[in-house]
Amino acid sequence: KMRVYVHVRDQMFSIECGSATQKIMWLSDVALHRFEHFFGIDPGLSKGMRYEDCTEINVESIIRDELTEDCHIWVMLKEDLSLLKQKMSE
Protein backbone atom coordinates (compact mmCIF):
# COMPACT_ATOMS: atom_id res chain seq x y z
CA LYS A 1 0.00 0.00 0.00
CA MET A 2 1.37 3.42 -0.96
CA ARG A 3 0.58 6.80 0.58
CA VAL A 4 1.19 10.23 -0.98
CA TYR A 5 0.70 13.67 0.59
CA VAL A 6 -1.09 16.03 -1.77
CA HIS A 7 -1.21 19.78 -1.10
CA VAL A 8 -4.04 22.04 -2.27
CA ARG A 9 -3.45 25.69 -1.42
CA ASP A 10 -2.50 25.67 2.29
CA GLN A 11 -4.02 22.25 3.06
CA MET A 12 -2.43 18.81 2.93
CA PHE A 13 -4.24 15.51 2.35
CA SER A 14 -2.82 12.04 3.02
CA ILE A 15 -4.06 9.80 0.20
CA GLU A 16 -3.79 6.01 0.27
CA CYS A 17 -3.15 4.76 -3.25
CA GLY A 18 -3.43 1.00 -2.73
CA SER A 19 -1.26 -0.64 -5.41
CA ALA A 20 -0.70 2.84 -6.95
CA THR A 21 -1.64 1.80 -10.47
CA GLN A 22 -3.79 4.91 -11.06
CA LYS A 23 -2.61 7.92 -13.06
CA ILE A 24 -1.22 10.81 -11.05
CA MET A 25 -4.20 12.92 -12.13
CA TRP A 26 -6.30 10.68 -9.87
CA LEU A 27 -4.42 12.10 -6.84
CA SER A 28 -5.31 15.61 -7.97
CA ASP A 29 -8.97 14.68 -8.36
CA VAL A 30 -9.12 13.09 -4.89
CA ALA A 31 -7.37 16.03 -3.20
CA LEU A 32 -9.59 18.63 -4.88
CA HIS A 33 -12.71 16.66 -3.94
CA ARG A 34 -11.59 16.46 -0.29
CA PHE A 35 -10.72 20.16 -0.24
CA GLU A 36 -14.19 21.09 -1.52
CA HIS A 37 -15.89 18.65 0.88
CA PHE A 38 -14.07 19.81 4.04
CA PHE A 39 -13.90 23.54 3.34
CA GLY A 40 -17.03 24.14 1.24
CA ILE A 41 -14.97 25.99 -1.37
CA ASP A 42 -14.58 24.91 -4.97
CA PRO A 43 -10.85 25.39 -5.61
CA GLY A 44 -11.30 25.07 -9.38
CA LEU A 45 -9.77 22.58 -11.78
CA SER A 46 -6.25 21.25 -11.59
CA LYS A 47 -3.84 22.79 -14.07
CA GLY A 48 -1.21 20.16 -13.27
CA MET A 49 0.89 18.75 -10.45
CA ARG A 50 4.36 19.66 -9.20
CA TYR A 51 7.03 18.73 -6.68
CA GLU A 52 8.11 21.14 -3.92
CA ASP A 53 10.94 22.45 -6.13
CA CYS A 54 8.29 23.45 -8.73
CA THR A 55 9.27 20.66 -11.15
CA GLU A 56 6.13 19.65 -13.01
CA ILE A 57 4.88 16.07 -12.87
CA ASN A 58 3.39 14.27 -15.86
CA VAL A 59 -0.18 13.66 -14.65
CA GLU A 60 -0.59 10.84 -17.17
CA SER A 61 2.18 8.82 -15.45
CA ILE A 62 1.33 5.92 -13.16
CA ILE A 63 1.72 6.78 -9.46
CA ARG A 64 4.05 3.90 -8.55
CA ASP A 65 6.28 4.59 -11.59
CA GLU A 66 6.76 8.29 -10.86
CA LEU A 67 6.34 8.88 -7.10
CA THR A 68 7.85 7.46 -3.94
CA GLU A 69 6.13 6.37 -0.72
CA ASP A 70 5.22 9.33 1.55
CA CYS A 71 6.27 11.96 -1.01
CA HIS A 72 4.69 15.42 -1.10
CA ILE A 73 3.24 16.85 -4.29
CA TRP A 74 1.21 19.98 -5.03
CA VAL A 75 -1.90 20.53 -7.14
CA MET A 76 -1.39 23.52 -9.42
CA LEU A 77 -4.45 25.74 -9.71
CA LYS A 78 -4.99 28.67 -12.05
CA GLU A 79 -3.67 31.19 -9.50
CA ASP A 80 -0.62 29.01 -8.85
CA LEU A 81 0.37 29.19 -12.52
CA SER A 82 0.46 32.99 -12.33
CA LEU A 83 2.65 32.91 -9.21
CA LEU A 84 4.94 30.31 -10.76
CA LYS A 85 5.43 32.41 -13.89
CA GLN A 86 6.25 35.44 -11.72
CA LYS A 87 8.87 33.51 -9.73
CA MET A 88 10.49 32.13 -12.89
CA SER A 89 10.78 35.59 -14.45
CA GLU A 90 12.59 37.01 -11.39
Backbone as JSON Lines, residues from 0, in Angstrom:
{"i":0,"aa":"K","n":[0.83,-1.19,0.0],"ca":[0.0,0.0,0.0],"c":[0.88,1.24,0.0]}
{"i":1,"aa":"M","n":[0.57,2.2,-0.85],"ca":[1.37,3.42,-0.96],"c":[0.55,4.63,-0.52]}
{"i":2,"aa":"R","n":[1.23,5.56,0.15],"ca":[0.58,6.8,0.58],"c":[1.35,7.98,-0.01]}
{"i":3,"aa":"V","n":[0.61,9.0,-0.44],"ca":[1.19,10.23,-0.98],"c":[0.5,11.4,-0.29]}
{"i":4,"aa":"Y","n":[1.26,12.46,0.0],"ca":[0.7,13.67,0.59],"c":[0.49,14.69,-0.52]}
{"i":5,"aa":"V","n":[-0.76,15.1,-0.7],"ca":[-1.09,16.03,-1.77],"c":[-1.53,17.36,-1.16]}
{"i":6,"aa":"H","n":[-0.92,18.44,-1.62],"ca":[-1.21,19.78,-1.1],"c":[-2.12,20.52,-2.07]}
{"i":7,"aa":"V","n":[-3.15,21.15,-1.51],"ca":[-4.04,22.04,-2.27],"c":[-4.07,23.34,-1.48]}
{"i":8,"aa":"R","n":[-3.59,24.4,-2.11],"ca":[-3.45,25.69,-1.42],"c":[-2.67,25.46,-0.13]}
{"i":9,"aa":"D","n":[-3.24,25.82,1.03],"ca":[-2.5,25.67,2.29],"c":[-2.91,24.42,3.07]}
{"i":10,"aa":"Q","n":[-3.58,23.48,2.41],"ca":[-4.02,22.25,3.06],"c":[-3.28,21.05,2.49]}
{"i":11,"aa":"M","n":[-3.11,20.02,3.35],"ca":[-2.43,18.81,2.93],"c":[-3.34,17.62,3.21]}
{"i":12,"aa":"F","n":[-3.4,16.7,2.23],"ca":[-4.24,15.51,2.35],"c":[-3.37,14.27,2.18]}
{"i":13,"aa":"S","n":[-3.49,13.33,3.12],"ca":[-2.82,12.04,3.02],"c":[-3.74,11.13,2.21]}
{"i":14,"aa":"I","n":[-3.23,10.63,1.09],"ca":[-4.06,9.8,0.2],"c":[-3.44,8.42,0.05]}
{"i":15,"aa":"E","n":[-4.21,7.4,0.44],"ca":[-3.79,6.01,0.27],"c":[-4.07,5.61,-1.17]}
{"i":16,"aa":"C","n":[-3.05,5.07,-1.82],"ca":[-3.15,4.76,-3.25],"c":[-3.29,3.27,-3.54]}
{"i":17,"aa":"G","n":[-3.35,2.44,-2.51],"ca":[-3.43,1.0,-2.73],"c":[-2.2,0.52,-3.49]}
{"i":18,"aa":"S","n":[-2.4,-0.14,-4.61],"ca":[-1.26,-0.64,-5.41],"c":[-0.65,0.44,-6.29]}
{"i":19,"aa":"A","n":[-1.24,1.65,-6.25],"ca":[-0.7,2.84,-6.95],"c":[-0.62,2.66,-8.46]}
{"i":20,"aa":"T","n":[-1.62,2.01,-9.02],"ca":[-1.64,1.8,-10.47],"c":[-2.48,2.86,-11.2]}
{"i":21,"aa":"Q","n":[-3.01,3.83,-10.45],"ca":[-3.79,4.91,-11.06],"c":[-2.84,5.95,-11.67]}
{"i":22,"aa":"K","n":[-3.39,6.79,-12.54],"ca":[-2.61,7.92,-13.06],"c":[-2.49,8.98,-11.96]}
{"i":23,"aa":"I","n":[-1.45,9.77,-12.04],"ca":[-1.22,10.81,-11.05],"c":[-2.38,11.8,-11.0]}
{"i":24,"aa":"M","n":[-3.06,12.01,-12.11],"ca":[-4.2,12.92,-12.13],"c":[-5.27,12.49,-11.13]}
{"i":25,"aa":"W","n":[-5.35,11.19,-10.86],"ca":[-6.3,10.68,-9.87],"c":[-6.04,11.31,-8.5]}
{"i":26,"aa":"L","n":[-4.76,11.47,-8.13],"ca":[-4.42,12.1,-6.84],"c":[-4.95,13.53,-6.79]}
{"i":27,"aa":"S","n":[-4.81,14.24,-7.89],"ca":[-5.31,15.61,-7.97],"c":[-6.82,15.64,-7.78]}
{"i":28,"aa":"D","n":[-7.51,14.75,-8.46],"ca":[-8.97,14.68,-8.36],"c":[-9.42,14.4,-6.93]}
{"i":29,"aa":"V","n":[-8.77,13.45,-6.27],"ca":[-9.12,13.09,-4.89],"c":[-8.87,14.27,-3.96]}
{"i":30,"aa":"A","n":[-7.71,14.91,-4.08],"ca":[-7.37,16.03,-3.2],"c":[-8.33,17.21,-3.39]}
{"i":31,"aa":"L","n":[-8.66,17.52,-4.63],"ca":[-9.59,18.63,-4.88],"c":[-10.99,18.32,-4.35]}
{"i":32,"aa":"H","n":[-11.4,17.07,-4.48],"ca":[-12.71,16.66,-3.94],"c":[-12.72,16.8,-2.42]}
{"i":33,"aa":"R","n":[-11.66,16.35,-1.76],"ca":[-11.59,16.46,-0.29],"c":[-11.56,17.92,0.14]}
{"i":34,"aa":"F","n":[-10.81,18.73,-0.57],"ca":[-10.72,20.16,-0.24],"c":[-12.11,20.79,-0.28]}
{"i":35,"aa":"E","n":[-12.84,20.52,-1.37],"ca":[-14.19,21.09,-1.52],"c":[-15.12,20.56,-0.44]}
{"i":36,"aa":"H","n":[-15.02,19.26,-0.13],"ca":[-15.89,18.65,0.88],"c":[-15.65,19.25,2.26]}
{"i":37,"aa":"F","n":[-14.39,19.36,2.68],"ca":[-14.07,19.81,4.04],"c":[-14.18,21.32,4.22]}
{"i":38,"aa":"F","n":[-13.95,22.09,3.19],"ca":[-13.9,23.54,3.34],"c":[-15.04,24.26,2.64]}
{"i":39,"aa":"G","n":[-15.89,23.54,1.89],"ca":[-17.03,24.14,1.24],"c":[-16.67,25.15,0.16]}
{"i":40,"aa":"I","n":[-15.45,25.06,-0.34],"ca":[-14.97,25.99,-1.37],"c":[-14.55,25.17,-2.58]}
{"i":41,"aa":"D","n":[-15.01,25.57,-3.75],"ca":[-14.58,24.91,-4.97],"c":[-13.26,25.54,-5.39]}
{"i":42,"aa":"P","n":[-12.15,24.8,-5.29],"ca":[-10.85,25.39,-5.61],"c":[-10.6,25.54,-7.11]}
{"i":43,"aa":"G","n":[-11.5,25.02,-7.94],"ca":[-11.3,25.07,-9.38],"c":[-10.67,23.79,-9.88]}
{"i":44,"aa":"L","n":[-10.34,23.77,-11.15],"ca":[-9.77,22.58,-11.78],"c":[-8.25,22.58,-11.67]}
{"i":45,"aa":"S","n":[-7.7,21.4,-11.61],"ca":[-6.25,21.25,-11.59],"c":[-5.66,21.66,-12.93]}
{"i":46,"aa":"K","n":[-4.57,22.41,-12.86],"ca":[-3.84,22.79,-14.07],"c":[-2.55,21.98,-14.19]}
{"i":47,"aa":"G","n":[-2.39,21.01,-13.26],"ca":[-1.21,20.16,-13.27],"c":[-0.79,19.82,-11.86]}
{"i":48,"aa":"M","n":[0.33,19.14,-11.75],"ca":[0.89,18.75,-10.45],"c":[2.38,19.09,-10.48]}
{"i":49,"aa":"R","n":[2.95,19.33,-9.28],"ca":[4.36,19.66,-9.2],"c":[4.96,19.14,-7.9]}
{"i":50,"aa":"Y","n":[6.29,19.04,-7.9],"ca":[7.03,18.73,-6.68],"c":[7.29,20.04,-5.94]}
{"i":51,"aa":"E","n":[7.83,19.95,-4.74],"ca":[8.11,21.14,-3.92],"c":[9.05,22.1,-4.64]}
{"i":52,"aa":"D","n":[9.98,21.58,-5.43],"ca":[10.94,22.45,-6.13],"c":[10.36,23.05,-7.41]}
{"i":53,"aa":"C","n":[9.05,22.91,-7.6],"ca":[8.29,23.45,-8.73],"c":[8.45,22.65,-10.02]}
{"i":54,"aa":"T","n":[9.16,21.53,-9.98],"ca":[9.27,20.66,-11.15],"c":[7.9,20.05,-11.43]}
{"i":55,"aa":"E","n":[7.44,20.2,-12.66],"ca":[6.13,19.65,-13.01],"c":[6.17,18.13,-13.12]}
{"i":56,"aa":"I","n":[5.03,17.52,-12.82],"ca":[4.88,16.07,-12.87],"c":[3.93,15.74,-14.02]}
{"i":57,"aa":"N","n":[4.27,14.73,-14.79],"ca":[3.39,14.27,-15.86],"c":[2.19,13.58,-15.22]}
{"i":58,"aa":"V","n":[1.01,14.2,-15.31],"ca":[-0.18,13.66,-14.65],"c":[-0.71,12.4,-15.32]}
{"i":59,"aa":"E","n":[-0.18,12.07,-16.49],"ca":[-0.59,10.84,-17.17],"c":[0.26,9.65,-16.72]}
{"i":60,"aa":"S","n":[1.32,9.91,-15.96],"ca":[2.18,8.82,-15.45],"c":[1.44,8.02,-14.39]}
{"i":61,"aa":"I","n":[1.89,6.79,-14.2],"ca":[1.33,5.92,-13.16],"c":[2.0,6.28,-11.83]}
{"i":62,"aa":"I","n":[1.21,6.35,-10.77],"ca":[1.72,6.78,-9.46],"c":[2.97,6.02,-9.06]}
{"i":63,"aa":"R","n":[2.91,4.69,-9.06],"ca":[4.05,3.9,-8.55],"c":[5.3,4.03,-9.43]}
{"i":64,"aa":"D","n":[5.14,4.44,-10.7],"ca":[6.28,4.59,-11.59],"c":[6.97,5.94,-11.42]}
{"i":65,"aa":"E","n":[6.24,6.93,-10.92],"ca":[6.76,8.29,-10.86],"c":[7.05,8.78,-9.44]}
{"i":66,"aa":"L","n":[6.25,8.35,-8.46],"ca":[6.34,8.88,-7.1],"c":[6.9,7.85,-6.14]}
{"i":67,"aa":"T","n":[7.34,8.35,-4.98],"ca":[7.85,7.46,-3.94],"c":[6.9,7.5,-2.74]}
{"i":68,"aa":"E","n":[6.95,6.47,-1.93],"ca":[6.13,6.37,-0.72],"c":[6.31,7.62,0.14]}
{"i":69,"aa":"D","n":[5.23,8.17,0.64],"ca":[5.22,9.33,1.55],"c":[5.77,10.61,0.94]}
{"i":70,"aa":"C","n":[5.79,10.72,-0.39],"ca":[6.27,11.96,-1.01],"c":[5.19,13.03,-0.94]}
{"i":71,"aa":"H","n":[5.6,14.27,-1.11],"ca":[4.69,15.42,-1.1],"c":[4.64,16.01,-2.5]}
{"i":72,"aa":"I","n":[3.42,16.21,-2.99],"ca":[3.24,16.85,-4.29],"c":[2.15,17.91,-4.16]}
{"i":73,"aa":"W","n":[2.14,18.85,-5.09],"ca":[1.21,19.98,-5.03],"c":[0.33,20.01,-6.27]}
{"i":74,"aa":"V","n":[-0.97,20.3,-6.05],"ca":[-1.9,20.53,-7.14],"c":[-1.7,21.98,-7.6]}
{"i":75,"aa":"M","n":[-1.54,22.17,-8.89],"ca":[-1.39,23.52,-9.42],"c":[-2.76,24.02,-9.9]}
{"i":76,"aa":"L","n":[-3.2,25.11,-9.32],"ca":[-4.45,25.74,-9.71],"c":[-4.14,26.94,-10.59]}
{"i":77,"aa":"K","n":[-5.18,27.54,-11.14],"ca":[-4.99,28.67,-12.05],"c":[-4.14,29.77,-11.42]}
{"i":78,"aa":"E","n":[-4.44,30.13,-10.17],"ca":[-3.67,31.19,-9.5],"c":[-2.22,30.78,-9.24]}
{"i":79,"aa":"D","n":[-1.98,29.49,-9.07],"ca":[-0.62,29.01,-8.85],"c":[0.23,29.19,-10.11]}
{"i":80,"aa":"L","n":[-0.37,29.02,-11.28],"ca":[0.37,29.19,-12.52],"c":[0.87,30.62,-12.66]}
{"i":81,"aa":"S","n":[0.05,31.58,-12.27],"ca":[0.46,32.99,-12.33],"c":[1.64,33.25,-11.4]}
{"i":82,"aa":"L","n":[1.56,32.72,-10.18],"ca":[2.65,32.91,-9.21],"c":[3.92,32.23,-9.69]}
{"i":83,"aa":"L","n":[3.78,31.05,-10.26],"ca":[4.94,30.31,-10.76],"c":[5.63,31.07,-11.89]}
{"i":84,"aa":"K","n":[4.85,31.63,-12.8],"ca":[5.43,32.41,-13.89],"c":[6.16,33.64,-13.36]}
{"i":85,"aa":"Q","n":[5.6,34.28,-12.32],"ca":[6.25,35.44,-11.72],"c":[7.6,35.07,-11.13]}
{"i":86,"aa":"K","n":[7.64,33.96,-10.37],"ca":[8.87,33.51,-9.73],"c":[9.94,33.19,-10.78]}
{"i":87,"aa":"M","n":[9.53,32.55,-11.87],"ca":[10.49,32.13,-12.89],"c":[11.06,33.34,-13.65]}
{"i":88,"aa":"S","n":[10.3,34.42,-13.72],"ca":[10.78,35.59,-14.45],"c":[11.67,36.48,-13.59]}
{"i":89,"aa":"E","n":[11.73,36.22,-12.3],"ca":[12.59,37.01,-11.39],"c":[14.03,36.62,-11.49]}
